[in-house]
Amino acid sequence: MSIPGVSKKINTAAGMGGAVIGVITISSLICSLIYDFILTPLDLTYLNTIVFILVIAALVQFVEMFLKKTSPALYEALGVYLPLITTNCAVLGIALTNVQNGYNLIESVVAGFGTAVGFTIAIVIMAGIRERIEFNDIPENFRGMPIVLLTAGLMAIAFFGFSGIL
């Protein structure tokens, strides 16, 4: 892993993406259930952000324990970045977006899954590009962080092209 948190290895990025898919999808389900059946009936909707953060943190701990038992190599490769899924804005953002848009349970899960798959595609593509540019002749001033940020900017422009499809 590197400073921007994107692996230079496609396998590690795919493993991280799988963990994020699991966390976002399950947290979308649980947060939707909690919001609809606990927070709304008790008129405690103002607590949604705090409750969602607690749900996400607990899920990440379960994913971490699961990976430690089932895939120690991936657990070691992800290292400190696995617990940082908790602070990933996409995880909390999709839970809050689902509530804001008034999605029902199925819509919440589908939106969460779709967001997580998109995140996984982005980090796997970034890892693949970083894997390839590692052996290229890059000017001294662009090595490391500058080329990663430039690559991320170009990827953002490319993905922006998909924004008007639906």
mmCIF file with all atom_site columns, C-alpha atoms in Angstrom:
data_model
loop_
_atom_site.group_PDB
_atom_site.id
_atom_site.type_symbol
_atom_site.label_atom_id
_atom_site.label_alt_id
_atom_site.label_comp_id
_atom_site.label_asym_id
_atom_site.label_entity_id
_atom_site.label_seq_id
_atom_site.pdbx_PDB_ins_code
_atom_site.Cartn_x
_atom_site.Cartn_y
_atom_site.Cartn_z
_atom_site.occupancy
_atom_site.B_iso_or_equiv
_atom_site.pdbx_formal_charge
_atom_site.auth_seq_id
_atom_site.auth_comp_id
_atom_site.auth_asym_id
_atom_site.auth_atom_id
_atom_site.pdbx_PDB_model_num
ATOM 1   C CA . MET A 1 1   ? 0.000   0.000   0.000   1.00 0.00 ? 1   MET A CA 1
ATOM 2   C CA . SER A 1 2   ? 1.039   3.569   -0.401  1.00 0.00 ? 2   SER A CA 1
ATOM 3   C CA . ILE A 1 3   ? 0.187   6.955   1.017   1.00 0.00 ? 3   ILE A CA 1
ATOM 4   C CA . PRO A 1 4   ? -3.018  7.423   -1.037  1.00 0.00 ? 4   PRO A CA 1
ATOM 5   C CA . GLY A 1 5   ? -4.201  4.011   0.157   1.00 0.00 ? 5   GLY A CA 1
ATOM 6   C CA . VAL A 1 6   ? -4.303  2.404   -3.257  1.00 0.00 ? 6   VAL A CA 1
ATOM 7   C CA . SER A 1 7   ? -2.312  -0.765  -3.638  1.00 0.00 ? 7   SER A CA 1
ATOM 8   C CA . LYS A 1 8   ? 0.221   -1.280  -6.387  1.00 0.00 ? 8   LYS A CA 1
ATOM 9   C CA . LYS A 1 9   ? -0.989  -4.897  -6.643  1.00 0.00 ? 9   LYS A CA 1
ATOM 10  C CA . ILE A 1 10  ? -4.226  -5.837  -8.346  1.00 0.00 ? 10  ILE A CA 1
ATOM 11  C CA . ASN A 1 11  ? -4.813  -8.850  -6.065  1.00 0.00 ? 11  ASN A CA 1
ATOM 12  C CA . THR A 1 12  ? -4.585  -6.733  -2.927  1.00 0.00 ? 12  THR A CA 1
ATOM 13  C CA . ALA A 1 13  ? -6.856  -4.055  -4.413  1.00 0.00 ? 13  ALA A CA 1
ATOM 14  C CA . ALA A 1 14  ? -9.387  -6.726  -5.398  1.00 0.00 ? 14  ALA A CA 1
ATOM 15  C CA . GLY A 1 15  ? -9.289  -8.167  -1.867  1.00 0.00 ? 15  GLY A CA 1
ATOM 16  C CA . MET A 1 16  ? -9.835  -4.726  -0.384  1.00 0.00 ? 16  MET A CA 1
ATOM 17  C CA . GLY A 1 17  ? -12.673 -4.177  -2.861  1.00 0.00 ? 17  GLY A CA 1
ATOM 18  C CA . GLY A 1 18  ? -14.273 -7.443  -1.793  1.00 0.00 ? 18  GLY A CA 1
ATOM 19  C CA . ALA A 1 19  ? -14.105 -6.367  1.833   1.00 0.00 ? 19  ALA A CA 1
ATOM 20  C CA . VAL A 1 20  ? -15.636 -2.994  0.955   1.00 0.00 ? 20  VAL A CA 1
ATOM 21  C CA . ILE A 1 21  ? -18.401 -4.677  -1.072  1.00 0.00 ? 21  ILE A CA 1
ATOM 22  C CA . GLY A 1 22  ? -19.279 -6.827  1.937   1.00 0.00 ? 22  GLY A CA 1
ATOM 23  C CA . VAL A 1 23  ? -19.190 -3.954  4.414   1.00 0.00 ? 23  VAL A CA 1
ATOM 24  C CA . ILE A 1 24  ? -21.170 -1.483  2.288   1.00 0.00 ? 24  ILE A CA 1
ATOM 25  C CA . THR A 1 25  ? -23.804 -4.008  1.225   1.00 0.00 ? 25  THR A CA 1
ATOM 26  C CA . ILE A 1 26  ? -24.387 -5.386  4.704   1.00 0.00 ? 26  ILE A CA 1
ATOM 27  C CA . SER A 1 27  ? -24.243 -1.942  6.335   1.00 0.00 ? 27  SER A CA 1
ATOM 28  C CA . SER A 1 28  ? -26.813 -0.662  3.827   1.00 0.00 ? 28  SER A CA 1
ATOM 29  C CA . LEU A 1 29  ? -29.109 -3.507  4.834   1.00 0.00 ? 29  LEU A CA 1
ATOM 30  C CA . ILE A 1 30  ? -28.627 -3.113  8.589   1.00 0.00 ? 30  ILE A CA 1
ATOM 31  C CA . CYS A 1 31  ? -28.734 0.698   8.556   1.00 0.00 ? 31  CYS A CA 1
ATOM 32  C CA . SER A 1 32  ? -31.946 0.649   6.530   1.00 0.00 ? 32  SER A CA 1
ATOM 33  C CA . LEU A 1 33  ? -33.547 -1.781  8.980   1.00 0.00 ? 33  LEU A CA 1
ATOM 34  C CA . ILE A 1 34  ? -32.420 0.229   12.004  1.00 0.00 ? 34  ILE A CA 1
ATOM 35  C CA . TYR A 1 35  ? -33.605 3.498   10.487  1.00 0.00 ? 35  TYR A CA 1
ATOM 36  C CA . ASP A 1 36  ? -37.005 2.154   9.397   1.00 0.00 ? 36  ASP A CA 1
ATOM 37  C CA . PHE A 1 37  ? -37.834 0.008   12.432  1.00 0.00 ? 37  PHE A CA 1
ATOM 38  C CA . ILE A 1 38  ? -36.067 1.710   15.346  1.00 0.00 ? 38  ILE A CA 1
ATOM 39  C CA . LEU A 1 39  ? -35.060 5.308   14.689  1.00 0.00 ? 39  LEU A CA 1
ATOM 40  C CA . THR A 1 40  ? -38.147 6.441   12.768  1.00 0.00 ? 40  THR A CA 1
ATOM 41  C CA . PRO A 1 41  ? -40.822 4.931   15.067  1.00 0.00 ? 41  PRO A CA 1
ATOM 42  C CA . LEU A 1 42  ? -39.038 6.308   18.148  1.00 0.00 ? 42  LEU A CA 1
ATOM 43  C CA . ASP A 1 43  ? -38.543 9.707   16.489  1.00 0.00 ? 43  ASP A CA 1
ATOM 44  C CA . LEU A 1 44  ? -34.758 9.430   16.891  1.00 0.00 ? 44  LEU A CA 1
ATOM 45  C CA . THR A 1 45  ? -33.830 10.030  13.263  1.00 0.00 ? 45  THR A CA 1
ATOM 46  C CA . TYR A 1 46  ? -31.400 12.768  14.301  1.00 0.00 ? 46  TYR A CA 1
ATOM 47  C CA . LEU A 1 47  ? -29.140 9.986   15.673  1.00 0.00 ? 47  LEU A CA 1
ATOM 48  C CA . ASN A 1 48  ? -28.752 8.280   12.292  1.00 0.00 ? 48  ASN A CA 1
ATOM 49  C CA . THR A 1 49  ? -25.138 9.351   11.677  1.00 0.00 ? 49  THR A CA 1
ATOM 50  C CA . ILE A 1 50  ? -23.919 8.125   15.060  1.00 0.00 ? 50  ILE A CA 1
ATOM 51  C CA . VAL A 1 51  ? -25.833 4.853   14.805  1.00 0.00 ? 51  VAL A CA 1
ATOM 52  C CA . PHE A 1 52  ? -24.601 4.238   11.245  1.00 0.00 ? 52  PHE A CA 1
ATOM 53  C CA . ILE A 1 53  ? -20.976 4.834   12.284  1.00 0.00 ? 53  ILE A CA 1
ATOM 54  C CA . LEU A 1 54  ? -21.355 2.282   15.091  1.00 0.00 ? 54  LEU A CA 1
ATOM 55  C CA . VAL A 1 55  ? -22.883 -0.271  12.709  1.00 0.00 ? 55  VAL A CA 1
ATOM 56  C CA . ILE A 1 56  ? -20.089 0.256   10.165  1.00 0.00 ? 56  ILE A CA 1
ATOM 57  C CA . ALA A 1 57  ? -17.364 -0.004  12.810  1.00 0.00 ? 57  ALA A CA 1
ATOM 58  C CA . ALA A 1 58  ? -18.816 -3.264  14.103  1.00 0.00 ? 58  ALA A CA 1
ATOM 59  C CA . LEU A 1 59  ? -19.085 -4.705  10.586  1.00 0.00 ? 59  LEU A CA 1
ATOM 60  C CA . VAL A 1 60  ? -15.477 -3.809  9.792   1.00 0.00 ? 60  VAL A CA 1
ATOM 61  C CA . GLN A 1 61  ? -14.376 -5.613  12.950  1.00 0.00 ? 61  GLN A CA 1
ATOM 62  C CA . PHE A 1 62  ? -16.292 -8.711  11.839  1.00 0.00 ? 62  PHE A CA 1
ATOM 63  C CA . VAL A 1 63  ? -14.747 -8.523  8.349   1.00 0.00 ? 63  VAL A CA 1
ATOM 64  C CA . GLU A 1 64  ? -11.302 -8.133  9.901   1.00 0.00 ? 64  GLU A CA 1
ATOM 65  C CA . MET A 1 65  ? -11.818 -11.210 12.108  1.00 0.00 ? 65  MET A CA 1
ATOM 66  C CA . PHE A 1 66  ? -13.229 -13.162 9.138   1.00 0.00 ? 66  PHE A CA 1
ATOM 67  C CA . LEU A 1 67  ? -10.244 -12.321 6.915   1.00 0.00 ? 67  LEU A CA 1
ATOM 68  C CA . LYS A 1 68  ? -7.780  -13.108 9.696   1.00 0.00 ? 68  LYS A CA 1
ATOM 69  C CA . LYS A 1 69  ? -9.254  -16.617 10.001  1.00 0.00 ? 69  LYS A CA 1
ATOM 70  C CA . THR A 1 70  ? -9.970  -17.398 6.344   1.00 0.00 ? 70  THR A CA 1
ATOM 71  C CA . SER A 1 71  ? -7.259  -15.516 4.438   1.00 0.00 ? 71  SER A CA 1
ATOM 72  C CA . PRO A 1 72  ? -4.255  -14.621 6.581   1.00 0.00 ? 72  PRO A CA 1
ATOM 73  C CA . ALA A 1 73  ? -2.220  -13.583 3.517   1.00 0.00 ? 73  ALA A CA 1
ATOM 74  C CA . LEU A 1 74  ? -4.834  -11.031 2.444   1.00 0.00 ? 74  LEU A CA 1
ATOM 75  C CA . TYR A 1 75  ? -5.227  -9.885  6.044   1.00 0.00 ? 75  TYR A CA 1
ATOM 76  C CA . GLU A 1 76  ? -1.476  -9.218  6.233   1.00 0.00 ? 76  GLU A CA 1
ATOM 77  C CA . ALA A 1 77  ? -1.410  -7.554  2.798   1.00 0.00 ? 77  ALA A CA 1
ATOM 78  C CA . LEU A 1 78  ? -4.181  -5.134  3.747   1.00 0.00 ? 78  LEU A CA 1
ATOM 79  C CA . GLY A 1 79  ? -2.584  -4.386  7.102   1.00 0.00 ? 79  GLY A CA 1
ATOM 80  C CA . VAL A 1 80  ? -3.650  -1.094  8.663   1.00 0.00 ? 80  VAL A CA 1
ATOM 81  C CA . TYR A 1 81  ? -5.867  -0.211  5.697   1.00 0.00 ? 81  TYR A CA 1
ATOM 82  C CA . LEU A 1 82  ? -8.519  -2.775  6.603   1.00 0.00 ? 82  LEU A CA 1
ATOM 83  C CA . PRO A 1 83  ? -9.675  -0.964  9.777   1.00 0.00 ? 83  PRO A CA 1
ATOM 84  C CA . LEU A 1 84  ? -9.641  2.274   7.789   1.00 0.00 ? 84  LEU A CA 1
ATOM 85  C CA . ILE A 1 85  ? -12.700 1.040   5.881   1.00 0.00 ? 85  ILE A CA 1
ATOM 86  C CA . THR A 1 86  ? -14.575 2.383   8.898   1.00 0.00 ? 86  THR A CA 1
ATOM 87  C CA . THR A 1 87  ? -13.474 5.920   8.056   1.00 0.00 ? 87  THR A CA 1
ATOM 88  C CA . ASN A 1 88  ? -14.071 5.573   4.325   1.00 0.00 ? 88  ASN A CA 1
ATOM 89  C CA . CYS A 1 89  ? -16.554 8.273   3.402   1.00 0.00 ? 89  CYS A CA 1
ATOM 90  C CA . ALA A 1 90  ? -18.225 6.049   0.806   1.00 0.00 ? 90  ALA A CA 1
ATOM 91  C CA . VAL A 1 91  ? -19.369 3.589   3.464   1.00 0.00 ? 91  VAL A CA 1
ATOM 92  C CA . LEU A 1 92  ? -21.076 6.187   5.637   1.00 0.00 ? 92  LEU A CA 1
ATOM 93  C CA . GLY A 1 93  ? -22.097 8.264   2.627   1.00 0.00 ? 93  GLY A CA 1
ATOM 94  C CA . ILE A 1 94  ? -24.150 5.528   0.998   1.00 0.00 ? 94  ILE A CA 1
ATOM 95  C CA . ALA A 1 95  ? -25.964 4.759   4.271   1.00 0.00 ? 95  ALA A CA 1
ATOM 96  C CA . LEU A 1 96  ? -26.863 8.437   4.673   1.00 0.00 ? 96  LEU A CA 1
ATOM 97  C CA . THR A 1 97  ? -27.768 8.805   0.991   1.00 0.00 ? 97  THR A CA 1
ATOM 98  C CA . ASN A 1 98  ? -30.131 5.836   1.223   1.00 0.00 ? 98  ASN A CA 1
ATOM 99  C CA . VAL A 1 99  ? -31.952 7.501   4.117   1.00 0.00 ? 99  VAL A CA 1
ATOM 100 C CA . GLN A 1 100 ? -31.949 10.932  2.453   1.00 0.00 ? 100 GLN A CA 1
ATOM 101 C CA . ASN A 1 101 ? -33.432 9.569   -0.757  1.00 0.00 ? 101 ASN A CA 1
ATOM 102 C CA . GLY A 1 102 ? -36.055 7.550   1.125   1.00 0.00 ? 102 GLY A CA 1
ATOM 103 C CA . TYR A 1 103 ? -34.953 4.216   -0.332  1.00 0.00 ? 103 TYR A CA 1
ATOM 104 C CA . ASN A 1 104 ? -36.723 1.091   0.857   1.00 0.00 ? 104 ASN A CA 1
ATOM 105 C CA . LEU A 1 105 ? -34.771 -1.962  2.019   1.00 0.00 ? 105 LEU A CA 1
ATOM 106 C CA . ILE A 1 106 ? -34.157 -3.490  -1.413  1.00 0.00 ? 106 ILE A CA 1
ATOM 107 C CA . GLU A 1 107 ? -33.254 -0.146  -3.004  1.00 0.00 ? 107 GLU A CA 1
ATOM 108 C CA . SER A 1 108 ? -30.799 0.524   -0.164  1.00 0.00 ? 108 SER A CA 1
ATOM 109 C CA . VAL A 1 109 ? -29.054 -2.810  -0.601  1.00 0.00 ? 109 VAL A CA 1
ATOM 110 C CA . VAL A 1 110 ? -28.873 -2.446  -4.393  1.00 0.00 ? 110 VAL A CA 1
ATOM 111 C CA . ALA A 1 111 ? -27.544 1.126   -4.120  1.00 0.00 ? 111 ALA A CA 1
ATOM 112 C CA . GLY A 1 112 ? -24.973 -0.010  -1.552  1.00 0.00 ? 112 GLY A CA 1
ATOM 113 C CA . PHE A 1 113 ? -23.874 -2.954  -3.647  1.00 0.00 ? 113 PHE A CA 1
ATOM 114 C CA . GLY A 1 114 ? -23.631 -0.837  -6.798  1.00 0.00 ? 114 GLY A CA 1
ATOM 115 C CA . THR A 1 115 ? -21.585 1.823   -5.029  1.00 0.00 ? 115 THR A CA 1
ATOM 116 C CA . ALA A 1 116 ? -19.239 -0.798  -3.603  1.00 0.00 ? 116 ALA A CA 1
ATOM 117 C CA . VAL A 1 117 ? -18.760 -2.461  -6.982  1.00 0.00 ? 117 VAL A CA 1
ATOM 118 C CA . GLY A 1 118 ? -17.973 0.928   -8.522  1.00 0.00 ? 118 GLY A CA 1
ATOM 119 C CA . PHE A 1 119 ? -15.452 1.606   -5.747  1.00 0.00 ? 119 PHE A CA 1
ATOM 120 C CA . THR A 1 120 ? -13.865 -1.805  -6.347  1.00 0.00 ? 120 THR A CA 1
ATOM 121 C CA . ILE A 1 121 ? -13.615 -1.207  -10.087 1.00 0.00 ? 121 ILE A CA 1
ATOM 122 C CA . ALA A 1 122 ? -11.937 2.150   -9.466  1.00 0.00 ? 122 ALA A CA 1
ATOM 123 C CA . ILE A 1 123 ? -9.324  0.834   -7.022  1.00 0.00 ? 123 ILE A CA 1
ATOM 124 C CA . VAL A 1 124 ? -8.553  -2.231  -9.154  1.00 0.00 ? 124 VAL A CA 1
ATOM 125 C CA . ILE A 1 125 ? -8.071  -0.044  -12.237 1.00 0.00 ? 125 ILE A CA 1
ATOM 126 C CA . MET A 1 126 ? -5.871  2.324   -10.227 1.00 0.00 ? 126 MET A CA 1
ATOM 127 C CA . ALA A 1 127 ? -3.803  -0.594  -8.897  1.00 0.00 ? 127 ALA A CA 1
ATOM 128 C CA . GLY A 1 128 ? -3.406  -1.953  -12.428 1.00 0.00 ? 128 GLY A CA 1
ATOM 129 C CA . ILE A 1 129 ? -2.250  1.407   -13.737 1.00 0.00 ? 129 ILE A CA 1
ATOM 130 C CA . ARG A 1 130 ? 0.163   1.838   -10.822 1.00 0.00 ? 130 ARG A CA 1
ATOM 131 C CA . GLU A 1 131 ? 1.500   -1.666  -11.433 1.00 0.00 ? 131 GLU A CA 1
ATOM 132 C CA . ARG A 1 132 ? 2.230   -0.787  -15.042 1.00 0.00 ? 132 ARG A CA 1
ATOM 133 C CA . ILE A 1 133 ? 3.710   2.682   -14.506 1.00 0.00 ? 133 ILE A CA 1
ATOM 134 C CA . GLU A 1 134 ? 6.093   1.379   -11.856 1.00 0.00 ? 134 GLU A CA 1
ATOM 135 C CA . PHE A 1 135 ? 8.426   0.154   -14.599 1.00 0.00 ? 135 PHE A CA 1
ATOM 136 C CA . ASN A 1 136 ? 8.002   3.119   -16.956 1.00 0.00 ? 136 ASN A CA 1
ATOM 137 C CA . ASP A 1 137 ? 10.455  5.953   -17.378 1.00 0.00 ? 137 ASP A CA 1
ATOM 138 C CA . ILE A 1 138 ? 8.735   8.777   -15.489 1.00 0.00 ? 138 ILE A CA 1
ATOM 139 C CA . PRO A 1 139 ? 10.414  12.153  -15.027 1.00 0.00 ? 139 PRO A CA 1
ATOM 140 C CA . GLU A 1 140 ? 11.872  12.639  -11.531 1.00 0.00 ? 140 GLU A CA 1
ATOM 141 C CA . ASN A 1 141 ? 9.367   15.365  -10.570 1.00 0.00 ? 141 ASN A CA 1
ATOM 142 C CA . PHE A 1 142 ? 6.387   13.136  -11.353 1.00 0.00 ? 142 PHE A CA 1
ATOM 143 C CA . ARG A 1 143 ? 7.511   9.969   -9.528  1.00 0.00 ? 143 ARG A CA 1
ATOM 144 C CA . GLY A 1 144 ? 5.485   8.767   -6.564  1.00 0.00 ? 144 GLY A CA 1
ATOM 145 C CA . MET A 1 145 ? 2.550   10.871  -5.387  1.00 0.00 ? 145 MET A CA 1
ATOM 146 C CA . PRO A 1 146 ? 2.387   13.334  -8.341  1.00 0.00 ? 146 PRO A CA 1
ATOM 147 C CA . ILE A 1 147 ? 1.857   10.612  -10.957 1.00 0.00 ? 147 ILE A CA 1
ATOM 148 C CA . VAL A 1 148 ? -0.709  8.882   -8.715  1.00 0.00 ? 148 VAL A CA 1
ATOM 149 C CA . LEU A 1 149 ? -2.686  12.117  -8.326  1.00 0.00 ? 149 LEU A CA 1
ATOM 150 C CA . LEU A 1 150 ? -2.446  12.823  -12.054 1.00 0.00 ? 150 LEU A CA 1
ATOM 151 C CA . THR A 1 151 ? -3.671  9.303   -12.791 1.00 0.00 ? 151 THR A CA 1
ATOM 152 C CA . ALA A 1 152 ? -6.560  9.693   -10.316 1.00 0.00 ? 152 ALA A CA 1
ATOM 153 C CA . GLY A 1 153 ? -7.544  12.970  -11.999 1.00 0.00 ? 153 GLY A CA 1
ATOM 154 C CA . LEU A 1 154 ? -7.552  11.383  -15.445 1.00 0.00 ? 154 LEU A CA 1
ATOM 155 C CA . MET A 1 155 ? -9.602  8.449   -14.132 1.00 0.00 ? 155 MET A CA 1
ATOM 156 C CA . ALA A 1 156 ? -12.095 10.890  -12.601 1.00 0.00 ? 156 ALA A CA 1
ATOM 157 C CA . ILE A 1 157 ? -12.500 12.608  -15.961 1.00 0.00 ? 157 ILE A CA 1
ATOM 158 C CA . ALA A 1 158 ? -13.035 9.226   -17.642 1.00 0.00 ? 158 ALA A CA 1
ATOM 159 C CA . PHE A 1 159 ? -15.629 8.114   -15.083 1.00 0.00 ? 159 PHE A CA 1
ATOM 160 C CA . PHE A 1 160 ? -17.380 11.483  -15.336 1.00 0.00 ? 160 PHE A CA 1
ATOM 161 C CA . GLY A 1 161 ? -18.300 10.465  -18.881 1.00 0.00 ? 161 GLY A CA 1
ATOM 162 C CA . PHE A 1 162 ? -20.671 7.875   -17.420 1.00 0.00 ? 162 PHE A CA 1
ATOM 163 C CA . SER A 1 163 ? -22.608 10.432  -15.359 1.00 0.00 ? 163 SER A CA 1
ATOM 164 C CA . GLY A 1 164 ? -25.204 11.257  -18.011 1.00 0.00 ? 164 GLY A CA 1
ATOM 165 C CA . ILE A 1 165 ? -26.008 7.699   -19.090 1.00 0.00 ? 165 ILE A CA 1
ATOM 166 C CA . LEU A 1 166 ? -29.122 7.186   -16.961 1.00 0.00 ? 166 LEU A CA 1
#
